[in-house]
Short mmCIF file of C-alpha atoms in Angstrom, two decimals:
data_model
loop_
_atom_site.label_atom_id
_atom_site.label_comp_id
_atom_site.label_asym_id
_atom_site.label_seq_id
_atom_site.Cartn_x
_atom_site.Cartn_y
_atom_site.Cartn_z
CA UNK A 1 2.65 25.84 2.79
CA UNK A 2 3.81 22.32 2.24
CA UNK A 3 5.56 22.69 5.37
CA UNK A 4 2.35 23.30 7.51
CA UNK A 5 0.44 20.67 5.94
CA UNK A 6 2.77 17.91 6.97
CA UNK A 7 2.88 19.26 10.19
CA UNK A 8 -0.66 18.95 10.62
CA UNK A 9 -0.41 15.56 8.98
CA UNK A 10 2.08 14.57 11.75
CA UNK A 11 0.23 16.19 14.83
CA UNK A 12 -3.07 14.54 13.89
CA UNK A 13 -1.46 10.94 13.98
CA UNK A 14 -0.02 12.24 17.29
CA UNK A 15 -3.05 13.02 18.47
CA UNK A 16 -4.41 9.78 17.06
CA UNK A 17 -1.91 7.67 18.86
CA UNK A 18 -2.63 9.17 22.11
CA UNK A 19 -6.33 8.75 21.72
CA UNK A 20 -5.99 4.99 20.92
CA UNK A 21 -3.40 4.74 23.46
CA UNK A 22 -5.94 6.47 26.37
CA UNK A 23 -8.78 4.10 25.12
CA UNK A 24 -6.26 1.18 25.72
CA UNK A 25 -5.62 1.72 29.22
CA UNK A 26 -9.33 2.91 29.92
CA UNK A 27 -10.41 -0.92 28.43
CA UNK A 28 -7.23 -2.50 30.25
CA UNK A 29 -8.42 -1.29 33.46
CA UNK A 30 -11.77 -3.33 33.41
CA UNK A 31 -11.65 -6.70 35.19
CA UNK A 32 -10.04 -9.45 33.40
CA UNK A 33 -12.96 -12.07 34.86
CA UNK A 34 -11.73 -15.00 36.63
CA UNK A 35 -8.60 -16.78 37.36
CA UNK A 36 -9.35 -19.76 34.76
CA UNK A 37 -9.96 -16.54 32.33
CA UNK A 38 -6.25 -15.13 32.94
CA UNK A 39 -4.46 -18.33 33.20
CA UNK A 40 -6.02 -19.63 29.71
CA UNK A 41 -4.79 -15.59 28.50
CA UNK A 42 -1.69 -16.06 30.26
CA UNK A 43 -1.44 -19.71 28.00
CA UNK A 44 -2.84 -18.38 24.79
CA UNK A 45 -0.03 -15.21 24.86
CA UNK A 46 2.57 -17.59 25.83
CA UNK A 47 2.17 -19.37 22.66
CA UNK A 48 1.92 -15.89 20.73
CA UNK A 49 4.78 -14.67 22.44
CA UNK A 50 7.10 -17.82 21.45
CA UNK A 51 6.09 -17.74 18.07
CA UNK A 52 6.81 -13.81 17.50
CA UNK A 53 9.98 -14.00 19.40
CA UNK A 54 11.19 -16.20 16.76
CA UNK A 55 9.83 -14.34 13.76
CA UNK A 56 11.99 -11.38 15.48
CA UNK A 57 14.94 -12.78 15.20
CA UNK A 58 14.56 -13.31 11.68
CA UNK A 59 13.31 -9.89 11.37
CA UNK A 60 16.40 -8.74 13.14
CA UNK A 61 18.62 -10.54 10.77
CA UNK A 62 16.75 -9.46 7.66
CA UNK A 63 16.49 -5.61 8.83
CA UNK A 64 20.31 -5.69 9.38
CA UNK A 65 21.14 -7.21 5.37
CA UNK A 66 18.45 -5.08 4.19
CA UNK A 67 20.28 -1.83 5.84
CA UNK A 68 23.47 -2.67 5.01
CA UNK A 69 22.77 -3.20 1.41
CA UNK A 70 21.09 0.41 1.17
CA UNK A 71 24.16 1.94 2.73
CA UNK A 72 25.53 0.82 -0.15
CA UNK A 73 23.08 1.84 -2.82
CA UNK A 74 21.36 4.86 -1.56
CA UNK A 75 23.42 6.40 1.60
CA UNK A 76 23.02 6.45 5.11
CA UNK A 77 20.34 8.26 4.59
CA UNK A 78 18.00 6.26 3.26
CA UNK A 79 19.23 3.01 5.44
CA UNK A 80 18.74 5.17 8.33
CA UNK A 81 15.10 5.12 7.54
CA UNK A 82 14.50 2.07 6.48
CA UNK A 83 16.18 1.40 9.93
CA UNK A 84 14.01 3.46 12.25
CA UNK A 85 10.87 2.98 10.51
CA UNK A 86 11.16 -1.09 10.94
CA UNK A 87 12.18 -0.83 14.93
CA UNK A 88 8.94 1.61 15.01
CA UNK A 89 6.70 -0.55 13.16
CA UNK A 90 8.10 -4.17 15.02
CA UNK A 91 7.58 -2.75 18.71
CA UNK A 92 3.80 -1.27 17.68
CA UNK A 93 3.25 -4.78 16.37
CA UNK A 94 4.71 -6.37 19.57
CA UNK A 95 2.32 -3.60 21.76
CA UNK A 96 -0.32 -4.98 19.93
CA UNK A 97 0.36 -8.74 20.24
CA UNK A 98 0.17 -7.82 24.17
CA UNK A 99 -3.06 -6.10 23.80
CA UNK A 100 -4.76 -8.43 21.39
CA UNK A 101 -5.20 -11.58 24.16
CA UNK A 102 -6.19 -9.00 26.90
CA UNK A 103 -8.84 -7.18 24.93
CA UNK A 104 -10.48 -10.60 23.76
CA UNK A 105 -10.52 -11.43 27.60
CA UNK A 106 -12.11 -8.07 28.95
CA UNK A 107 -14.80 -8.71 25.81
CA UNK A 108 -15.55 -11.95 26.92
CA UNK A 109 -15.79 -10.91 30.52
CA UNK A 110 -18.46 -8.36 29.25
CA UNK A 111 -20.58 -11.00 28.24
CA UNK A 112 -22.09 -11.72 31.78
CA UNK A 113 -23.71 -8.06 30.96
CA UNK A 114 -25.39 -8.29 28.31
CA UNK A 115 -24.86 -8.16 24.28
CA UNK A 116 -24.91 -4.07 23.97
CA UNK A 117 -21.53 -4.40 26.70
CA UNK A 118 -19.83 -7.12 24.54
CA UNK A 119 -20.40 -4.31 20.90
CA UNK A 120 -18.94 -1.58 23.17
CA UNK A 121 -16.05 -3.89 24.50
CA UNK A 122 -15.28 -4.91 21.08
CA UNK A 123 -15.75 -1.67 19.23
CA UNK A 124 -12.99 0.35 21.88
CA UNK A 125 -10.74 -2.12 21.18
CA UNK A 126 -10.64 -2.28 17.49
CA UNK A 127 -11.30 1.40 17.46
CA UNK A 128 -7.35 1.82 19.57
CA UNK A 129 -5.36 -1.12 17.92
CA UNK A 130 -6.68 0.03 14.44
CA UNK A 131 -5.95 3.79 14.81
CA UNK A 132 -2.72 2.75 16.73
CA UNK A 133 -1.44 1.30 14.12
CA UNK A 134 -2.40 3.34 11.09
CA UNK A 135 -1.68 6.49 13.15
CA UNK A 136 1.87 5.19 13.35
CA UNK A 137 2.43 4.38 9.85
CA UNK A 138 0.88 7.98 8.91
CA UNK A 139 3.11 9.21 11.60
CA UNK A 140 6.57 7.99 10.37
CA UNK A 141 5.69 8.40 6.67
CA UNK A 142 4.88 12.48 7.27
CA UNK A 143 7.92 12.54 9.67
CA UNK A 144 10.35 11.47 7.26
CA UNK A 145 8.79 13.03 4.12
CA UNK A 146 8.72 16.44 6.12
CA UNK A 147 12.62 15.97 7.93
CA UNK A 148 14.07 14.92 4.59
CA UNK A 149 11.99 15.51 1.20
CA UNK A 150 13.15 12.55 0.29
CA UNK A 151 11.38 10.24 -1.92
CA UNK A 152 13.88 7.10 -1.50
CA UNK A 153 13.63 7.27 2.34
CA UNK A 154 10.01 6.92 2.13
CA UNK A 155 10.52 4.05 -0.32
CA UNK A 156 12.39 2.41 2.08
CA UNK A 157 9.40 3.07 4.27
CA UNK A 158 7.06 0.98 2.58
CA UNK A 159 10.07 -1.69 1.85
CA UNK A 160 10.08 -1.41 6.25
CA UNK A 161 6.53 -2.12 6.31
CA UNK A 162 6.15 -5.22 4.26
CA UNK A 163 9.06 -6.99 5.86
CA UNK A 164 7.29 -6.19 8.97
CA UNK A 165 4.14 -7.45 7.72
CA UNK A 166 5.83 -10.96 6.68
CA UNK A 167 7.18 -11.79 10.30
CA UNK A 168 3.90 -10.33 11.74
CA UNK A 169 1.77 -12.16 13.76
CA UNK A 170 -0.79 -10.89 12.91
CA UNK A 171 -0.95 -13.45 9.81
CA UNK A 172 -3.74 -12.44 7.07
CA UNK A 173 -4.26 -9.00 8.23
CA UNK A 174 -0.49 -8.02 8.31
CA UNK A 175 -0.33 -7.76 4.46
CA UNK A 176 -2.87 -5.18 4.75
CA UNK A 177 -0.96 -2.86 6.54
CA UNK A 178 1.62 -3.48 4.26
CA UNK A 179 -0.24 -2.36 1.37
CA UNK A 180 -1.82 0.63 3.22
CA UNK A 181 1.53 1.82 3.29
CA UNK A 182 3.12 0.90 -0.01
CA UNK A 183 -0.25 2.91 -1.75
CA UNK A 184 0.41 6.29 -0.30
CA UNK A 185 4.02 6.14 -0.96
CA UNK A 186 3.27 4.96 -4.67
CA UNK A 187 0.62 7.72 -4.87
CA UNK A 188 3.38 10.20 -3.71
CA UNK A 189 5.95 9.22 -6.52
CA UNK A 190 3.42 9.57 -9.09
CA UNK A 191 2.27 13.12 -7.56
CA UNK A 192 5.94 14.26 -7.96
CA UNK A 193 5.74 13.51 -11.41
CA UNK A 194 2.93 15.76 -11.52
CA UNK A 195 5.15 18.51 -9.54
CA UNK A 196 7.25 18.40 -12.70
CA UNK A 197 4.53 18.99 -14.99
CA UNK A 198 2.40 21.36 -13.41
CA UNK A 199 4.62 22.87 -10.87
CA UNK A 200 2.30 22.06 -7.96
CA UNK A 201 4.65 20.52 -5.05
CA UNK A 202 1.38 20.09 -2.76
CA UNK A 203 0.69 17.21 -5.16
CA UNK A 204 3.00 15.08 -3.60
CA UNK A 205 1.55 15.39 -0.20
CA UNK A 206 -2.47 14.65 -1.07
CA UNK A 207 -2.13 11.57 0.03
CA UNK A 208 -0.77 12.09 3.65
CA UNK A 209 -3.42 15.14 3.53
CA UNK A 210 -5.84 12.15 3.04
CA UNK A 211 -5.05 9.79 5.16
CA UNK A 212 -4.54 12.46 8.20
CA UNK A 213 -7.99 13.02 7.84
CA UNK A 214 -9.19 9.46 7.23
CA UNK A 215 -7.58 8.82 10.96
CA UNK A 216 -9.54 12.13 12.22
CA UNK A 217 -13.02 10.95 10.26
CA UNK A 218 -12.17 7.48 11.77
CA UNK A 219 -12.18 8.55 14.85
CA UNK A 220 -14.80 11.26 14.83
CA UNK A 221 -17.41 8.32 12.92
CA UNK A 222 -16.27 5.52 15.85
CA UNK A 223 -18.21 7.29 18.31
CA UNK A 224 -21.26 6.98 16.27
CA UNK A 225 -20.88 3.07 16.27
CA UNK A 226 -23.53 1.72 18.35
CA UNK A 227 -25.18 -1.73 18.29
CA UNK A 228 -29.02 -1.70 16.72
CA UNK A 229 -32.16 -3.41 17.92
CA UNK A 230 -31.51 -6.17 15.81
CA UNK A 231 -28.45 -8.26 17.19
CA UNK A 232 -28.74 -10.77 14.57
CA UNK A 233 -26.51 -8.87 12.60
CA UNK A 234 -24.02 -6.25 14.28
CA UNK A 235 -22.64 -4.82 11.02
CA UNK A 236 -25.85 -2.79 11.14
CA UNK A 237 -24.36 -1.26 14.45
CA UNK A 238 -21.90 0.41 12.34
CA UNK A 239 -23.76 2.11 9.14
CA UNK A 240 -24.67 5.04 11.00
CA UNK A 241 -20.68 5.63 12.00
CA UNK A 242 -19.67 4.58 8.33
CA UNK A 243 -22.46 7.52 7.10
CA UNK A 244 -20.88 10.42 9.22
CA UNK A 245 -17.30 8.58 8.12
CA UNK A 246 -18.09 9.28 4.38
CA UNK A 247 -20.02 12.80 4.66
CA UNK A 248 -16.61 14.25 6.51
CA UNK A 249 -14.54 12.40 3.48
CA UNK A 250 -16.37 13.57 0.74
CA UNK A 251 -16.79 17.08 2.02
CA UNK A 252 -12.57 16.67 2.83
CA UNK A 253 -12.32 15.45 -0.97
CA UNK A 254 -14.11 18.30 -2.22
CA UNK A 255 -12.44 20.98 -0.44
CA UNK A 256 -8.79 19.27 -0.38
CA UNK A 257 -8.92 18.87 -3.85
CA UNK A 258 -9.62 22.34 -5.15
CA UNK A 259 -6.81 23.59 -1.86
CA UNK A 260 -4.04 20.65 -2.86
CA UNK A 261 -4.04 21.29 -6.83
CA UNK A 262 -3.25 24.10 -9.11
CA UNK A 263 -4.78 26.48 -11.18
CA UNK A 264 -3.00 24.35 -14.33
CA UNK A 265 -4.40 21.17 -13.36
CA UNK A 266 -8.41 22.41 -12.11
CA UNK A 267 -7.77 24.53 -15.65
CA UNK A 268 -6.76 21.27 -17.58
CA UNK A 269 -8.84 18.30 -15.89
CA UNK A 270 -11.65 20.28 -14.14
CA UNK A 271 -12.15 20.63 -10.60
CA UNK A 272 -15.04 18.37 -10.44
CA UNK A 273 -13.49 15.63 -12.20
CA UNK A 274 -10.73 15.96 -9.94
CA UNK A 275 -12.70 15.75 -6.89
CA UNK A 276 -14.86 12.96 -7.85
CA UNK A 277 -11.78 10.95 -8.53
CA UNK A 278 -11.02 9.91 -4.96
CA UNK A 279 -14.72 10.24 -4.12
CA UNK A 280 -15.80 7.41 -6.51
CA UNK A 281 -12.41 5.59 -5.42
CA UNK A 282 -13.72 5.46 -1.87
CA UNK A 283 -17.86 4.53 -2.85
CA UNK A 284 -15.68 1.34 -4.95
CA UNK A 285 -14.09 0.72 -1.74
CA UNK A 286 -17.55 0.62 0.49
CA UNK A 287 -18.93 -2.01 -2.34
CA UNK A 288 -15.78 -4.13 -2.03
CA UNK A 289 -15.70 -3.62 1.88
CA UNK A 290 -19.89 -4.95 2.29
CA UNK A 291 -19.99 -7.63 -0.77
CA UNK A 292 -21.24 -10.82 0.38
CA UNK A 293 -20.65 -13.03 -2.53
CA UNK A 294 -18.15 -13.20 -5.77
CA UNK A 295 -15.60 -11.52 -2.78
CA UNK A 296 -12.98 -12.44 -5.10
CA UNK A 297 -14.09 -11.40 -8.24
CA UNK A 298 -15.95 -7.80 -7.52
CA UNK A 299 -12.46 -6.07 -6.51
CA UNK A 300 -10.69 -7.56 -9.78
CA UNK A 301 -13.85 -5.83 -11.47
CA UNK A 302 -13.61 -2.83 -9.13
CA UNK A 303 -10.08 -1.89 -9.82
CA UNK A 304 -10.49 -2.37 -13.62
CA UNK A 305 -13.19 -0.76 -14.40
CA UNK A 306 -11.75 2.23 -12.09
CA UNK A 307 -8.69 2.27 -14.11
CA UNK A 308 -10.33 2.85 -17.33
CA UNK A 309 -12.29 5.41 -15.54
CA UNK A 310 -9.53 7.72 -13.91
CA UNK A 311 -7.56 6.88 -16.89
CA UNK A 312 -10.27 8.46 -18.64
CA UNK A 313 -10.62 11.66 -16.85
CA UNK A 314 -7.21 12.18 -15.78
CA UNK A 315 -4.65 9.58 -16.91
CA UNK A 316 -1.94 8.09 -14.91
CA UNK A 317 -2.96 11.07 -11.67
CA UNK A 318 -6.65 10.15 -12.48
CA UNK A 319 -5.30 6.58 -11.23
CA UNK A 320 -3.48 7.85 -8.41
CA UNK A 321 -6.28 9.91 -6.72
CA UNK A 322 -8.87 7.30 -7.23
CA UNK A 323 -6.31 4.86 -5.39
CA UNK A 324 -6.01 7.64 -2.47
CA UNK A 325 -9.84 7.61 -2.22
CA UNK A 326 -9.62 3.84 -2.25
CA UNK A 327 -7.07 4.92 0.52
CA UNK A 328 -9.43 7.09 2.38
CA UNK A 329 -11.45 3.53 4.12
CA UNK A 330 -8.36 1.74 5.15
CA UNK A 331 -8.83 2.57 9.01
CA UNK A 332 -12.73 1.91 8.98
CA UNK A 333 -12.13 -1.36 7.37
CA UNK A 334 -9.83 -2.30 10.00
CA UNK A 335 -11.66 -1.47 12.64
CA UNK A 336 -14.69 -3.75 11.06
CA UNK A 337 -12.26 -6.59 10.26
CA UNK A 338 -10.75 -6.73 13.97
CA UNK A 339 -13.42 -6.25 15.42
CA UNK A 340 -15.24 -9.69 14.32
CA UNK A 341 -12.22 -11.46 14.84
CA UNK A 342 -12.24 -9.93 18.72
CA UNK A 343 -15.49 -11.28 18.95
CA UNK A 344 -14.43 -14.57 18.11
CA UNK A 345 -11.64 -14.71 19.93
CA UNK A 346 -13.44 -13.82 23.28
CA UNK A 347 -16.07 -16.23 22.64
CA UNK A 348 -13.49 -19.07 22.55
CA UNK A 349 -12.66 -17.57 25.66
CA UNK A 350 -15.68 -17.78 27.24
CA UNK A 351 -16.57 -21.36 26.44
CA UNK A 352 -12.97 -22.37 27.74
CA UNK A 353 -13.12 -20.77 30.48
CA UNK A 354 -16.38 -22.30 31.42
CA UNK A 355 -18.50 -19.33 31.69
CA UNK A 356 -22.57 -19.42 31.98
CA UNK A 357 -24.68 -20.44 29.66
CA UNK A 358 -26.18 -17.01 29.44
CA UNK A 359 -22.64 -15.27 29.01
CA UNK A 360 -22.01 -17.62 26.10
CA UNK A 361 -25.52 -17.30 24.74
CA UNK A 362 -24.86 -13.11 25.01
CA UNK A 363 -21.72 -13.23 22.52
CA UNK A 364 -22.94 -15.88 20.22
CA UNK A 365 -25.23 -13.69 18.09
CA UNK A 366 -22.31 -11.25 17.53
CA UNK A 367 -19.62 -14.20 16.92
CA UNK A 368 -21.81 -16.18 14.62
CA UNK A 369 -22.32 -12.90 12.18
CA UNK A 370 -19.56 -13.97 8.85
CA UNK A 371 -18.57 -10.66 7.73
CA UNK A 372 -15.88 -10.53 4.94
CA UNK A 373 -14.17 -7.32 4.66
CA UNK A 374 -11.36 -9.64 2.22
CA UNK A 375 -13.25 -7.77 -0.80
CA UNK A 376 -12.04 -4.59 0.52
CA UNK A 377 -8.38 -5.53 1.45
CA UNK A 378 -8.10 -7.27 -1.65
CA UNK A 379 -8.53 -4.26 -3.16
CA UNK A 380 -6.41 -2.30 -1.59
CA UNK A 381 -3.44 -4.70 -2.56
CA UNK A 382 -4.60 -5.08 -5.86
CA UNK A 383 -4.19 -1.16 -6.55
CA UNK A 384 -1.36 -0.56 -4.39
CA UNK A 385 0.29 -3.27 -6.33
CA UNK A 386 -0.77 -1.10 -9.43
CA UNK A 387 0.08 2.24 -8.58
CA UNK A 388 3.79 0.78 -7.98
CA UNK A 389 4.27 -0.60 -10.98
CA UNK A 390 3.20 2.26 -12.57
CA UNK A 391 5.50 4.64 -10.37
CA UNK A 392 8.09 2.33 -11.22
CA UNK A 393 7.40 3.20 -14.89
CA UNK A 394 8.08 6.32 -14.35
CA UNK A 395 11.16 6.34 -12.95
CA UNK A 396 12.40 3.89 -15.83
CA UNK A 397 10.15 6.33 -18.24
CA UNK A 398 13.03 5.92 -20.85
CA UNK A 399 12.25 2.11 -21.68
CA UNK A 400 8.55 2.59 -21.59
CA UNK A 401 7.16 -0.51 -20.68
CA UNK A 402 4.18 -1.61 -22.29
CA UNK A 403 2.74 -3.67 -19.03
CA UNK A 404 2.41 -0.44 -17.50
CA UNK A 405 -0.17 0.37 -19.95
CA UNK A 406 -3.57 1.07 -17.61
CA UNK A 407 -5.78 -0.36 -20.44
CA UNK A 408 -3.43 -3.02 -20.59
CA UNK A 409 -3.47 -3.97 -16.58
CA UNK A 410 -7.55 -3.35 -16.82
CA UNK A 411 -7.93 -5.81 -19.65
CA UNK A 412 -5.78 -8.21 -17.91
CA UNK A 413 -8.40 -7.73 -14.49
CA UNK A 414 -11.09 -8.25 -16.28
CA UNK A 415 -10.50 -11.00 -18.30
CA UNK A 416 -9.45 -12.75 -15.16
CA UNK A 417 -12.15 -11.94 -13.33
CA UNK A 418 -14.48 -12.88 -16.46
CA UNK A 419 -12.64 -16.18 -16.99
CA UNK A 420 -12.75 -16.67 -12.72
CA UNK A 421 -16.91 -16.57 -13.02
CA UNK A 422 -17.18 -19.03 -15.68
CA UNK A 423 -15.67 -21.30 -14.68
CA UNK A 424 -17.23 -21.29 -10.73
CA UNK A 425 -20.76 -20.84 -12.47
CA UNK A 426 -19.83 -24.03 -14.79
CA UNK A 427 -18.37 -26.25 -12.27
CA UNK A 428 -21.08 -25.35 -9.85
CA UNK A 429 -23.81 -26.16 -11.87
CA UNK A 430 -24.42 -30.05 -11.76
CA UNK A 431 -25.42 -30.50 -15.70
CA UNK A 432 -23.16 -28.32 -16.46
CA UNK A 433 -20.11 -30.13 -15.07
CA UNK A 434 -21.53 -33.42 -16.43
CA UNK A 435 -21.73 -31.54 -20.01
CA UNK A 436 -18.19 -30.61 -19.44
CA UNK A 437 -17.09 -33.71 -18.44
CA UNK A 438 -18.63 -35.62 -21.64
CA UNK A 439 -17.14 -32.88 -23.89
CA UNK A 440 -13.64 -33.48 -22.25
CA UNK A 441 -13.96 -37.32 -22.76
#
């Protein structure tokens, strides 16, 4: 049974790569605009391409010490991996530095239709470089997991993935895919623990069950995306796609939850605390991905008060399916996040490459929207991060390391986050600050 789950797991992320890869060359066959438009592409890659040819020759030389030195510690297995899965993950990232110049110049050249051409420009594009590369991660991870069993080889995985991420040109968002890769791994180690307990081996493999259907959900909801009357603001164009994108999830939740665990744990923990584990993971992750303000502090609060919470109901696997729920947005949120910097991108396009005044006028409403989906990658770092530390606990269960404590890493969030406010409300506040200021001296 494990068996055919991971090979569903793997032939939805093929079928997600080849639907990302057909909406590439449908949006790569529209006209690149004029000559000024290609030459200032063929400039603006140049300078990408310099820059990541460099960082891959680091890459190269820090992919060969890292293999060698798992040879050494783990077997050829495991360097093998760690091998394959960083040559995979460095040549989608180099596909994708291509594509990134060449979809901001199509976008821009949409803009002499009208705004409603520019959202459907920008929306296909982040739709295939988003499932691209999440459908590739999802790909190598089930790949490995279902060639090998092993959980060391998909450690090196993750290990592949944030080395990636650091020579990635991608800059900010490359941490993200990082950490979208580190959590389902973490989530896996602490679901074999649970094997041992309860004697339920499709534990391990929730969260590749999850995020196969995230990239299915993704791409189902994507279609839904349309632009509203109101242009002022196009991250209305995508609540009715993020609606059908959380009815398919929850429904998946439900369902996978009562198929993916046993009779011991429903019996033990309930089924519907189970289920609403990774379904209140992924509503925390839809207020982190759409807060406007205090982006910094609402995920600290978000993750802590989620760890007392699945601590609570389930303990250390309450954590770990919340986190998978948490999990569950990752390709939605990308698609949000790249597809505002598109926009950008092509209208710095358009006003370089001298386009009308009405062409410019068409993509400013969409470019001048600020929409920070930080809250939401924070957050998905932040717990990543946490479910780690506390796999790593486990494996070094004999020393028992009191950090690991959730009400320990939940205190710590909150007090930050608590000390964070107070002191932005007090130095914002002009008597305030002079109040402080006379206190000090």
């Amino acid at each position: 049974m494990q068996n055919i789950i991971l090979v569903s797991t793997i032939g939805i992320s093929i079928i997600a790569i080849i639907y990302a890869l057909i909406l590439s060359r449908l949006i790569l066959k529209k006209s690149a605009g004029s000559k000024k438009m290609a030459d200032l592409a063929t400039e603006l890659s140049g300078e990408l391409d310099q820059k990541q040819l460099k960082n891959l020759k680091d890459f190269a030389m820090v992919t060969i010490v890292v293999s060698t030195t798992l040879i050494y510690v783990f077997g050829w297995q495991v360097a093998a991996g760690f091998f394959v899965a960083s040559a995979i993950f460095a040549l989608v990232d180099y596909y994708l530095l291509g594509c990134n110049t060449k979809f901001a110049v199509r976008t821009a050249q949409a803009a002499r239709e009208d705004t409603t051409a520019i959202f459907n420009f920008a929306r296909n594009s982040s739709v295939s470089s988003s499932l691209l590369l999440i459908a590739v991660g999802t790909l190598v991870l089930g790949g490995i997991y279902f060639a090998f069993w092993n959980l060391n080889m998909i450690l090196a995985v993750a290990l592949s993935a944030t080395i990636v991420s650091f020579f990635s040109w991608r800059s900010g968002k490359s941490a993200v895919f990082a950490s979208g890769i580190v959590l389902p791994v973490a989530a896996i180690a602490i679901g074999e623990h649970w094997f041992r307990l309860t004697g339920n081996k499709t534990a391990e493999i929730f969260p590749l069950a999850v995020l196969a259907l995230s990239l299915l959900a993704t791409a189902v909801s994507s279609q839904f995306i349309k632009i509203q009357w109101d242009t002022s603001d196009f991250r209305k164009g995508f609540y009715s796609g993020l609606t059908v994108f959380s009815v398919i999830m929850f429904a998946g939740f439900y369902f996978g939850t009562s198929y993916f665990l046993s009779d011991a744990a429903t019996g033990q923990y309930g089924l519907l605390k189970l289920a609403a584990l990774p379904a209140i993971g992924l509503i925390f992750a839809l207020i982190a991905l759409w807060v406007r303000g205090w982006s910094k502090i609402v995920p600290a609060v978000l993750i802590g008060l989620a760890i007392l919470a699945a601590n609570y109901l389930a303990g250390i696997w309450g954590i770990a399916l919340l986190a998978t729920g948490i999990l569950a947005l990752w390709p939605f949120a990308l698609i949000i996040s790249s597809f505002s910097t598109l926009v950008k991108n092509a209208k710095m396009i358009a006003e370089g490459a001298e386009m009308p005044d009405e062409a410019i006028s068409s993509i400013t409403p969409l470019a001048s929207v600020r929409i920070r989906s930080s809250g939401y990658f924070i957050t998905i770092s932040g717990i990543s991060a946490l479910l780690l530390l506390l796999s790593f606990n486990f494996k070094l269960a004999s020393y028992n390391l009191p950090f690991a404590d959730p009400k320990i890493l939940a205190g710590l969030l909150l007090g930050g986050a608590l000390g964070y406010l107070l002191s932005s409300e007090t130095f914002s506040n002009n008597l305030l600050r002079i109040s402080v200021v006379v206190l000090i001296t």
